[in-house]
Short mmCIF file of C-alpha atoms and ligand atoms in Angstrom, two decimals:
data_model
loop_
_atom_site.label_atom_id
_atom_site.label_comp_id
_atom_site.label_asym_id
_atom_site.label_seq_id
_atom_site.Cartn_x
_atom_site.Cartn_y
_atom_site.Cartn_z
CA MET A 1 -55.38 -121.64 -55.63
CA THR A 2 -56.50 -123.00 -52.32
CA SER A 3 -56.10 -126.61 -51.39
CA THR A 4 -59.40 -126.57 -49.50
CA SER A 5 -61.53 -125.66 -52.44
CA LEU A 6 -59.72 -128.22 -54.57
CA SER A 7 -60.13 -130.98 -52.03
CA ARG A 8 -63.70 -130.26 -51.09
CA GLU A 9 -65.89 -132.30 -53.36
CA ASN A 10 -69.28 -133.43 -52.11
CA GLY A 11 -68.14 -132.86 -48.59
CA TYR A 12 -64.90 -134.80 -48.88
CA PHE A 13 -61.47 -133.54 -47.95
CA GLY A 14 -59.41 -136.20 -49.68
CA GLU A 15 -60.70 -139.43 -48.14
CA PHE A 16 -62.01 -137.66 -45.05
CA GLY A 17 -65.36 -136.13 -44.21
CA GLY A 18 -68.42 -137.26 -46.12
CA SER A 19 -71.76 -138.16 -44.66
CA TYR A 20 -72.15 -141.61 -43.10
CA ILE A 21 -75.64 -141.45 -41.67
CA PRO A 22 -79.06 -143.11 -41.95
CA GLU A 23 -81.21 -142.05 -44.89
CA GLU A 24 -83.71 -140.24 -42.66
CA LEU A 25 -80.92 -138.09 -41.28
CA GLN A 26 -79.54 -137.42 -44.75
CA LYS A 27 -82.76 -135.53 -45.53
CA ALA A 28 -81.97 -133.16 -42.67
CA MET A 29 -78.40 -132.70 -43.98
CA ASP A 30 -79.62 -132.00 -47.51
CA GLN A 31 -82.00 -129.40 -46.16
CA ILE A 32 -79.20 -127.67 -44.25
CA GLU A 33 -76.77 -127.86 -47.16
CA GLU A 34 -79.33 -126.32 -49.49
CA ALA A 35 -79.92 -123.42 -47.11
CA PHE A 36 -76.20 -122.94 -46.48
CA LEU A 37 -75.38 -122.85 -50.20
CA ARG A 38 -78.26 -120.48 -50.84
CA TYR A 39 -77.31 -117.98 -48.15
CA LYS A 40 -73.58 -118.14 -47.51
CA ASP A 41 -72.70 -115.63 -50.23
CA ASP A 42 -76.00 -113.76 -50.11
CA PRO A 43 -75.19 -110.07 -49.43
CA GLU A 44 -78.22 -109.62 -47.13
CA PHE A 45 -77.29 -112.68 -45.09
CA GLN A 46 -73.67 -111.57 -44.85
CA LYS A 47 -74.74 -108.12 -43.77
CA GLU A 48 -76.88 -109.57 -41.01
CA TYR A 49 -74.05 -111.87 -39.87
CA GLU A 50 -71.58 -108.99 -39.81
CA PHE A 51 -74.07 -106.82 -37.93
CA TYR A 52 -74.34 -109.30 -35.06
CA LEU A 53 -70.59 -110.01 -35.05
CA LYS A 54 -70.00 -106.33 -34.50
CA GLU A 55 -72.88 -105.33 -32.25
CA TYR A 56 -73.27 -108.49 -30.18
CA VAL A 57 -69.94 -110.34 -30.26
CA GLY A 58 -67.78 -107.21 -30.24
CA ARG A 59 -65.71 -107.91 -33.36
CA GLU A 60 -63.30 -107.17 -34.68
CA ASN A 61 -61.18 -108.26 -31.76
CA PRO A 62 -57.50 -107.23 -31.50
CA LEU A 63 -54.34 -108.97 -32.62
CA THR A 64 -52.26 -108.21 -29.54
CA LEU A 65 -48.46 -108.24 -29.52
CA ALA A 66 -47.32 -110.25 -26.49
CA GLN A 67 -44.31 -108.04 -25.85
CA ARG A 68 -43.10 -109.34 -22.50
CA LEU A 69 -43.56 -112.94 -23.57
CA THR A 70 -41.62 -112.23 -26.76
CA ASP A 71 -38.80 -110.53 -24.82
CA GLU A 72 -38.65 -113.38 -22.31
CA LEU A 73 -38.26 -116.03 -25.05
CA GLY A 74 -35.85 -114.02 -27.19
CA GLY A 75 -37.05 -115.51 -30.47
CA ALA A 76 -40.01 -114.96 -32.80
CA LYS A 77 -42.50 -112.19 -32.15
CA ILE A 78 -45.72 -113.57 -30.69
CA TYR A 79 -49.10 -112.09 -31.49
CA LEU A 80 -52.33 -113.23 -29.86
CA LYS A 81 -55.61 -113.28 -31.80
CA ARG A 82 -58.03 -112.30 -29.08
CA GLU A 83 -61.05 -114.58 -29.42
CA ASP A 84 -61.10 -114.50 -25.61
CA LEU A 85 -62.52 -110.99 -25.84
CA ASN A 86 -65.66 -112.07 -27.69
CA HIS A 87 -68.99 -112.02 -25.89
CA THR A 88 -69.20 -115.33 -23.97
CA GLY A 89 -65.41 -115.46 -23.90
CA ALA A 90 -64.44 -117.69 -26.82
CA HIS A 91 -64.56 -118.23 -30.58
CA LYS A 92 -67.62 -120.49 -30.46
CA ILE A 93 -70.11 -117.63 -30.67
CA ASN A 94 -68.95 -116.83 -34.26
CA ASN A 95 -70.24 -120.15 -35.49
CA VAL A 96 -73.32 -120.21 -33.28
CA LEU A 97 -74.51 -116.89 -34.67
CA GLY A 98 -73.97 -118.00 -38.24
CA GLN A 99 -75.95 -121.21 -37.81
CA ILE A 100 -78.78 -119.55 -35.88
CA LEU A 101 -79.14 -116.93 -38.61
CA LEU A 102 -79.31 -119.78 -41.10
CA ALA A 103 -81.98 -121.57 -39.02
CA LYS A 104 -83.91 -118.32 -38.91
CA ARG A 105 -83.86 -118.08 -42.71
CA MET A 106 -85.12 -121.67 -42.85
CA GLY A 107 -88.07 -120.72 -40.64
CA ILE A 108 -86.91 -123.00 -37.81
CA LYS A 109 -87.35 -121.93 -34.19
CA ARG A 110 -86.10 -124.95 -32.22
CA ILE A 111 -82.35 -125.31 -31.76
CA ILE A 112 -80.65 -128.38 -30.34
CA ALA A 113 -76.97 -128.77 -29.54
CA GLU A 114 -74.61 -130.98 -27.59
CA THR A 115 -71.83 -129.77 -25.39
CA GLY A 116 -68.81 -131.22 -23.59
CA ALA A 117 -67.24 -128.49 -21.52
CA GLY A 118 -70.44 -126.49 -21.61
CA GLN A 119 -68.85 -123.67 -23.57
CA HIS A 120 -70.72 -124.43 -26.82
CA GLY A 121 -73.93 -124.95 -24.86
CA VAL A 122 -73.55 -121.57 -23.22
CA ALA A 123 -72.80 -119.87 -26.54
CA THR A 124 -75.84 -121.54 -28.11
CA ALA A 125 -78.15 -120.73 -25.18
CA THR A 126 -76.91 -117.14 -25.30
CA ALA A 127 -77.73 -116.60 -28.95
CA CYS A 128 -81.05 -118.50 -28.63
CA ALA A 129 -82.05 -116.11 -25.85
CA MET A 130 -81.21 -113.13 -28.02
CA PHE A 131 -83.20 -114.48 -30.98
CA GLY A 132 -86.06 -115.89 -28.86
CA MET A 133 -85.52 -119.49 -29.98
CA GLU A 134 -86.29 -122.68 -28.08
CA CYS A 135 -83.03 -124.30 -26.98
CA VAL A 136 -82.31 -127.89 -25.91
CA ILE A 137 -78.75 -128.85 -24.91
CA TYR A 138 -77.59 -132.47 -24.62
CA MET A 139 -74.71 -133.01 -22.22
CA GLY A 140 -73.02 -136.15 -20.88
CA LYS A 141 -74.04 -136.72 -17.27
CA LYS A 142 -70.42 -136.72 -16.06
CA ASP A 143 -69.83 -133.45 -17.89
CA THR A 144 -72.89 -131.87 -16.25
CA GLU A 145 -71.26 -132.74 -12.93
CA ARG A 146 -67.82 -131.40 -13.72
CA GLN A 147 -69.24 -128.26 -15.34
CA ALA A 148 -72.18 -127.62 -13.01
CA LEU A 149 -71.82 -123.87 -13.23
CA ASN A 150 -72.14 -123.96 -17.01
CA VAL A 151 -75.32 -126.03 -16.67
CA PHE A 152 -76.71 -123.30 -14.44
CA ARG A 153 -75.60 -120.63 -16.95
CA MET A 154 -77.47 -122.38 -19.76
CA GLU A 155 -80.59 -122.72 -17.62
CA LEU A 156 -80.32 -119.09 -16.61
CA LEU A 157 -80.29 -118.24 -20.32
CA GLY A 158 -83.52 -120.16 -20.77
CA ALA A 159 -82.18 -123.42 -22.25
CA LYS A 160 -83.24 -126.92 -21.28
CA VAL A 161 -80.22 -129.08 -20.40
CA VAL A 162 -80.68 -132.84 -20.89
CA PRO A 163 -78.09 -134.96 -19.02
CA VAL A 164 -77.14 -138.09 -21.02
CA ASP A 165 -76.46 -141.03 -18.73
CA ILE A 166 -75.20 -143.55 -21.30
CA GLY A 167 -71.76 -145.14 -21.64
CA GLU A 168 -68.98 -142.84 -20.49
CA GLY A 169 -71.40 -139.98 -19.94
CA HIS A 170 -69.31 -137.60 -22.02
CA LEU A 171 -69.50 -135.72 -25.29
CA ALA A 172 -69.63 -138.76 -27.58
CA GLU A 173 -72.87 -139.98 -25.96
CA ALA A 174 -74.40 -136.50 -26.03
CA VAL A 175 -73.73 -136.34 -29.80
CA ASP A 176 -75.63 -139.62 -30.31
CA GLU A 177 -78.63 -138.27 -28.43
CA ALA A 178 -78.64 -135.02 -30.38
CA LEU A 179 -78.54 -136.95 -33.68
CA LYS A 180 -81.46 -139.07 -32.50
CA ASP A 181 -83.47 -135.93 -31.70
CA LEU A 182 -82.66 -134.46 -35.11
CA MET A 183 -83.71 -137.61 -36.91
CA GLU A 184 -87.15 -137.42 -35.26
CA ASN A 185 -87.66 -133.66 -35.48
CA TYR A 186 -85.62 -132.30 -38.38
CA GLN A 187 -88.50 -130.51 -40.04
CA LYS A 188 -88.81 -128.16 -37.10
CA THR A 189 -85.39 -128.45 -35.50
CA PHE A 190 -81.91 -127.21 -36.34
CA TYR A 191 -78.96 -129.13 -34.91
CA LEU A 192 -76.31 -126.56 -34.13
CA ILE A 193 -72.91 -128.30 -34.12
CA GLY A 194 -70.19 -126.51 -32.19
CA SER A 195 -67.01 -127.70 -33.85
CA ALA A 196 -65.75 -128.39 -37.37
CA VAL A 197 -67.02 -131.97 -37.17
CA GLY A 198 -70.11 -133.95 -38.15
CA PRO A 199 -71.44 -135.08 -41.52
CA HIS A 200 -71.32 -132.77 -44.55
CA PRO A 201 -72.15 -129.85 -44.71
CA TYR A 202 -71.18 -129.07 -41.10
CA PRO A 203 -67.35 -129.04 -41.37
CA ALA A 204 -67.49 -126.74 -44.40
CA MET A 205 -70.20 -124.56 -42.85
CA ILE A 206 -68.42 -124.17 -39.53
CA LYS A 207 -65.18 -123.32 -41.27
CA HIS A 208 -67.07 -120.69 -43.26
CA PHE A 209 -68.33 -119.01 -40.09
CA GLN A 210 -65.05 -119.32 -38.15
CA ALA A 211 -62.96 -118.06 -41.07
CA ILE A 212 -63.68 -114.56 -39.77
CA ILE A 213 -60.75 -115.21 -37.37
CA SER A 214 -58.13 -115.44 -40.12
CA GLU A 215 -59.88 -112.91 -42.31
CA GLU A 216 -59.25 -110.39 -39.54
CA SER A 217 -55.84 -111.63 -38.43
CA LYS A 218 -54.46 -111.55 -41.97
CA ARG A 219 -55.53 -107.96 -42.42
CA GLN A 220 -54.21 -107.08 -38.96
CA ILE A 221 -50.80 -108.72 -39.33
CA LEU A 222 -50.27 -107.09 -42.73
CA GLU A 223 -51.06 -103.73 -41.12
CA LYS A 224 -48.75 -104.30 -38.17
CA GLU A 225 -45.86 -106.19 -39.75
CA GLY A 226 -46.29 -105.68 -43.47
CA LYS A 227 -45.89 -109.40 -44.03
CA LEU A 228 -47.56 -112.73 -43.39
CA PRO A 229 -46.72 -114.70 -40.24
CA THR A 230 -44.17 -117.52 -40.20
CA ALA A 231 -46.68 -119.70 -38.38
CA VAL A 232 -50.25 -119.75 -37.11
CA VAL A 233 -50.73 -121.89 -34.01
CA ALA A 234 -54.08 -123.04 -32.65
CA CYS A 235 -55.34 -125.73 -30.31
CA VAL A 236 -57.38 -128.55 -31.81
CA GLY A 237 -60.33 -130.22 -30.15
CA GLY A 238 -62.86 -130.74 -32.90
CA GLY A 239 -60.85 -128.18 -34.80
CA SER A 240 -63.14 -125.18 -35.32
CA ASN A 241 -60.96 -122.42 -33.90
CA ALA A 242 -57.95 -123.93 -35.68
CA ILE A 243 -59.62 -124.21 -39.08
CA GLY A 244 -60.96 -120.66 -38.68
CA ALA A 245 -57.50 -119.41 -37.72
CA PHE A 246 -55.94 -121.28 -40.69
CA ALA A 247 -58.58 -120.70 -43.38
CA HIS A 248 -57.24 -117.59 -45.09
CA TYR A 249 -53.62 -118.79 -44.89
CA ILE A 250 -54.14 -122.19 -46.51
CA GLU A 251 -53.47 -120.56 -49.88
CA ASN A 252 -50.13 -119.18 -48.60
CA PRO A 253 -47.80 -122.19 -48.44
CA GLU A 254 -45.06 -120.15 -46.74
CA VAL A 255 -47.26 -119.82 -43.63
CA ARG A 256 -46.89 -122.85 -41.36
CA LEU A 257 -50.22 -124.06 -39.98
CA ILE A 258 -49.73 -125.78 -36.64
CA GLY A 259 -52.53 -127.54 -34.78
CA VAL A 260 -51.87 -128.44 -31.16
CA GLU A 261 -53.64 -131.42 -29.68
CA PRO A 262 -53.64 -132.50 -26.05
CA ALA A 263 -51.31 -135.51 -25.71
CA GLU A 264 -54.14 -137.11 -23.70
CA ALA A 265 -56.60 -136.91 -26.64
CA ALA A 266 -54.38 -136.73 -29.72
CA SER A 267 -56.58 -138.05 -32.55
CA LEU A 268 -54.24 -136.86 -35.31
CA SER A 269 -51.03 -138.07 -33.67
CA THR A 270 -52.20 -141.48 -32.44
CA GLY A 271 -55.60 -142.19 -34.00
CA VAL A 272 -56.59 -144.24 -37.04
CA PRO A 273 -58.87 -143.31 -39.96
CA ALA A 274 -62.42 -144.38 -39.10
CA VAL A 275 -66.02 -143.25 -39.21
CA LEU A 276 -67.47 -141.72 -36.04
CA HIS A 277 -70.55 -139.52 -35.65
CA GLY A 278 -71.30 -139.56 -39.36
CA PHE A 279 -67.95 -138.56 -40.86
CA LYS A 280 -64.55 -140.08 -41.59
CA SER A 281 -61.50 -138.75 -39.82
CA TYR A 282 -58.73 -139.82 -37.46
CA VAL A 283 -60.32 -141.48 -34.43
CA LEU A 284 -58.97 -142.70 -31.11
CA GLN A 285 -60.18 -146.28 -31.03
CA ASP A 286 -58.79 -149.74 -30.36
CA GLU A 287 -58.63 -152.65 -32.82
CA ASP A 288 -62.22 -153.67 -32.03
CA GLY A 289 -63.50 -150.19 -32.77
CA ASN A 290 -64.04 -149.24 -29.13
CA LEU A 291 -63.44 -145.57 -28.42
CA GLN A 292 -60.50 -144.89 -26.18
CA PRO A 293 -61.16 -142.76 -23.12
CA THR A 294 -59.48 -139.36 -23.24
CA THR A 295 -58.18 -137.46 -20.23
CA SER A 296 -57.26 -133.94 -21.28
CA ILE A 297 -57.31 -131.31 -18.54
CA ALA A 298 -59.13 -129.13 -21.07
CA ALA A 299 -62.70 -130.42 -21.37
CA GLY A 300 -63.12 -128.60 -24.69
CA LEU A 301 -60.34 -130.69 -26.26
CA ASP A 302 -61.53 -134.04 -24.93
CA TYR A 303 -62.92 -135.55 -28.12
CA GLN A 304 -61.93 -138.85 -29.76
CA SER A 305 -62.08 -137.53 -33.30
CA VAL A 306 -61.23 -134.33 -35.13
CA GLY A 307 -62.61 -132.24 -37.97
CA PRO A 308 -62.05 -134.03 -41.31
CA GLU A 309 -60.25 -131.15 -42.96
CA HIS A 310 -57.52 -131.37 -40.32
CA SER A 311 -57.03 -135.03 -41.18
CA TYR A 312 -56.67 -133.98 -44.80
CA LEU A 313 -54.28 -131.12 -44.00
CA ARG A 314 -52.21 -133.52 -41.93
CA ASP A 315 -51.98 -136.24 -44.57
CA SER A 316 -51.32 -133.77 -47.37
CA GLY A 317 -48.54 -132.19 -45.32
CA ARG A 318 -50.04 -128.70 -45.46
CA GLY A 319 -50.77 -128.75 -41.73
CA GLU A 320 -48.52 -129.82 -38.86
CA TYR A 321 -50.09 -131.39 -35.80
CA VAL A 322 -48.27 -131.73 -32.52
CA PRO A 323 -49.19 -133.03 -29.07
CA VAL A 324 -48.74 -130.99 -25.88
CA THR A 325 -49.25 -132.45 -22.40
CA GLY A 326 -51.64 -131.15 -19.78
CA GLN A 327 -48.67 -130.28 -17.59
CA GLU A 328 -47.12 -128.12 -20.34
CA ALA A 329 -50.47 -126.41 -20.88
CA LEU A 330 -50.81 -125.75 -17.17
CA GLU A 331 -47.41 -124.05 -17.15
CA ALA A 332 -48.30 -121.96 -20.19
CA PHE A 333 -51.55 -120.97 -18.47
CA GLN A 334 -49.49 -119.44 -15.67
CA THR A 335 -46.81 -117.97 -17.92
CA LEU A 336 -49.28 -116.00 -20.03
CA SER A 337 -51.15 -114.83 -16.94
CA GLN A 338 -47.98 -113.54 -15.32
CA LEU A 339 -46.26 -112.02 -18.35
CA GLU A 340 -49.23 -110.56 -20.21
CA GLY A 341 -52.08 -110.17 -17.74
CA ILE A 342 -54.21 -112.50 -19.85
CA ILE A 343 -55.62 -115.66 -18.28
CA PRO A 344 -56.10 -118.08 -21.20
CA ALA A 345 -58.54 -120.98 -21.39
CA LEU A 346 -56.86 -124.32 -20.67
CA GLU A 347 -57.66 -125.26 -24.27
CA SER A 348 -55.85 -122.21 -25.63
CA SER A 349 -53.00 -122.85 -23.17
CA HIS A 350 -52.07 -125.88 -25.28
CA ALA A 351 -51.47 -123.62 -28.28
CA ILE A 352 -49.50 -121.20 -26.13
CA ALA A 353 -47.36 -124.01 -24.72
CA TYR A 354 -46.31 -125.02 -28.21
CA ALA A 355 -45.73 -121.42 -29.29
CA LEU A 356 -43.33 -121.00 -26.36
CA LYS A 357 -41.20 -123.83 -27.73
CA LEU A 358 -41.48 -122.71 -31.34
CA ALA A 359 -40.63 -119.05 -30.68
CA LYS A 360 -37.27 -120.08 -29.19
CA GLU A 361 -36.41 -122.12 -32.29
CA LEU A 362 -37.22 -119.24 -34.64
CA SER A 363 -35.46 -115.92 -35.15
CA LYS A 364 -36.45 -112.38 -34.19
CA ASP A 365 -37.54 -111.79 -37.78
CA ASP A 366 -40.18 -114.45 -37.47
CA VAL A 367 -43.77 -113.82 -36.42
CA ILE A 368 -46.11 -116.30 -34.77
CA ILE A 369 -49.85 -115.80 -34.44
CA VAL A 370 -51.38 -117.80 -31.61
CA ASN A 371 -55.13 -118.10 -31.68
CA LEU A 372 -56.23 -117.35 -28.13
CA SER A 373 -59.47 -119.27 -28.51
CA GLY A 374 -60.92 -118.37 -25.13
CA ARG A 375 -60.47 -116.80 -21.74
CA GLY A 376 -59.57 -118.81 -18.68
CA ASP A 377 -62.01 -117.53 -16.08
CA LYS A 378 -63.97 -120.76 -16.43
CA ASP A 379 -60.83 -122.75 -15.56
CA VAL A 380 -59.49 -120.82 -12.59
CA GLU A 381 -61.11 -123.02 -9.98
CA GLN A 382 -59.87 -126.21 -11.70
CA VAL A 383 -56.32 -124.85 -11.93
CA PHE A 384 -56.52 -123.80 -8.29
CA GLU A 385 -57.31 -127.42 -7.34
CA MET A 386 -54.57 -128.82 -9.61
CA LEU A 387 -51.86 -126.53 -8.29
CA ARG A 388 -52.86 -127.20 -4.70
CA ASP A 389 -52.42 -130.99 -5.06
C1 PLP B 401 -64.46 -125.53 -27.34
C2 PLP B 401 -63.18 -124.84 -27.22
C3 PLP B 401 -62.06 -125.29 -27.92
C4 PLP B 401 -62.05 -126.53 -28.76
O1 PLP B 401 -62.91 -126.53 -29.83
P1 PLP B 401 -62.40 -126.39 -31.34
O2 PLP B 401 -63.59 -126.72 -32.14
O3 PLP B 401 -61.28 -127.36 -31.53
O4 PLP B 401 -61.96 -125.01 -31.51
C5 PLP B 401 -60.89 -124.56 -27.82
N1 PLP B 401 -60.81 -123.46 -27.04
C6 PLP B 401 -61.87 -123.01 -26.34
C7 PLP B 401 -61.72 -121.80 -25.50
C8 PLP B 401 -63.08 -123.68 -26.39
O5 PLP B 401 -64.13 -123.23 -25.71
#
C-alpha cells in the first residue's frame, strides 16, 4: 500500500496539486496526460527509455559508501547515490529524456522549457540536440547574467535562449513566459518542466521518470547492506530529485524521508498553502500574495514553491522537511570534497550538510542514503568568490 497512489486522485495529493490554469492551457495538459497514461507502462516505451538511460545517461550509477566521511562522524553509515555521474552532471537528464520520448510519441518536434540555474536548460538542450528537436529556453534576465556560461552551453547545443526581463528576472517570470508560449502553440509544442512542479500531470509524470533513482538505490542498498536505509536525505528545490529518491521507499514507513530546503528559500518550513504556476502547494508569499524574494546560494533551489506531493508528505507526516543555511551547505561542500574526493553541487551540499548532523545522532547500525543530485564543477567559481570574501 503506497500513500502516493492512495492520495493521487485527479492530480491531487491531499489538498495539494491540481490544475489551476486557463481553459486553453487545460487542453494542452489533457493532451499530455493522455499521452503519459498511454505510454508510461507501455513495454516498448519503457524499453526505449531504459535504452537511453543506459547508453546516453550512463545508468545505473553507483551507490557509493562514503567511508572516510562515515569514520569522521562516527555514527550512521553514509551512502551517496551518484546522480552527479550522469551525463550533464545531475539528475535532471532522467526526466528530460522521459518527457522528450513522450513528445516524440506525440509527434511533437518543438520543445520549450524554463530554467533558473541553467542546469535544466542545459539538460533539455542536450537531449534536444541528440533527438534533433527545436529547443527554446526561457530564462530570467538576472539568471542569464549569473549563469552566463550555461547560456553559452545551451546555445552551443543549438538551443535558443530567451532572456525574460520582467519583475525580478528570475525563474518565476521565466515560468510565466513558458506557459504563455505553450498556450499559443500547444498543438506543436511540448513544455518540458524540469522539476516535480506545475499543473497535473507534471508532478506525477516527473516523479515517474525520476523514480529510477530510488528503484536503483533500493536494489543497491539491499545488495550491500541486506536491509533498507534508516533515512533517505535529498535537497528540495522544486522537489524532483527528492521525490525520485523517495518514491520507492514511500511504502516502507520505517524509512525516514528527509527533504532539505535552503533556509533562504524554505517553502515547506515557512510558506503558506497557495496557488502558484497552476498548482497548489506551500508558497513563500506575504499577506497580499506577493512572492517573497529568495536568496539561496544554490540557484537550483531558489524557488518560492515546491512540488505538491512534498506538501502532502509534509502535512501527512510521512516526510520530514528541514532547513539548512547557505553557510552550512558551503561547509559541507568543502567537507565532502576533502574527505571523499567528490565535489558536490551546492544544491546537493544542503542534503549533505543535514546528513552530517543526522549521522552523528544515529548509531553505527544505521544507514543513510544521501541523494547526490549533481556535481559541483558548475559552482567552483562561485565558491571561490565566496571563500575569498
Ligand atoms: C536543479 C537541481 C536541484 C533542484 O531541483 P529539484 O527539482 O528540487 O531536484 C538540485 N540539485 C541539482 C544538482 C540541480 O541541478
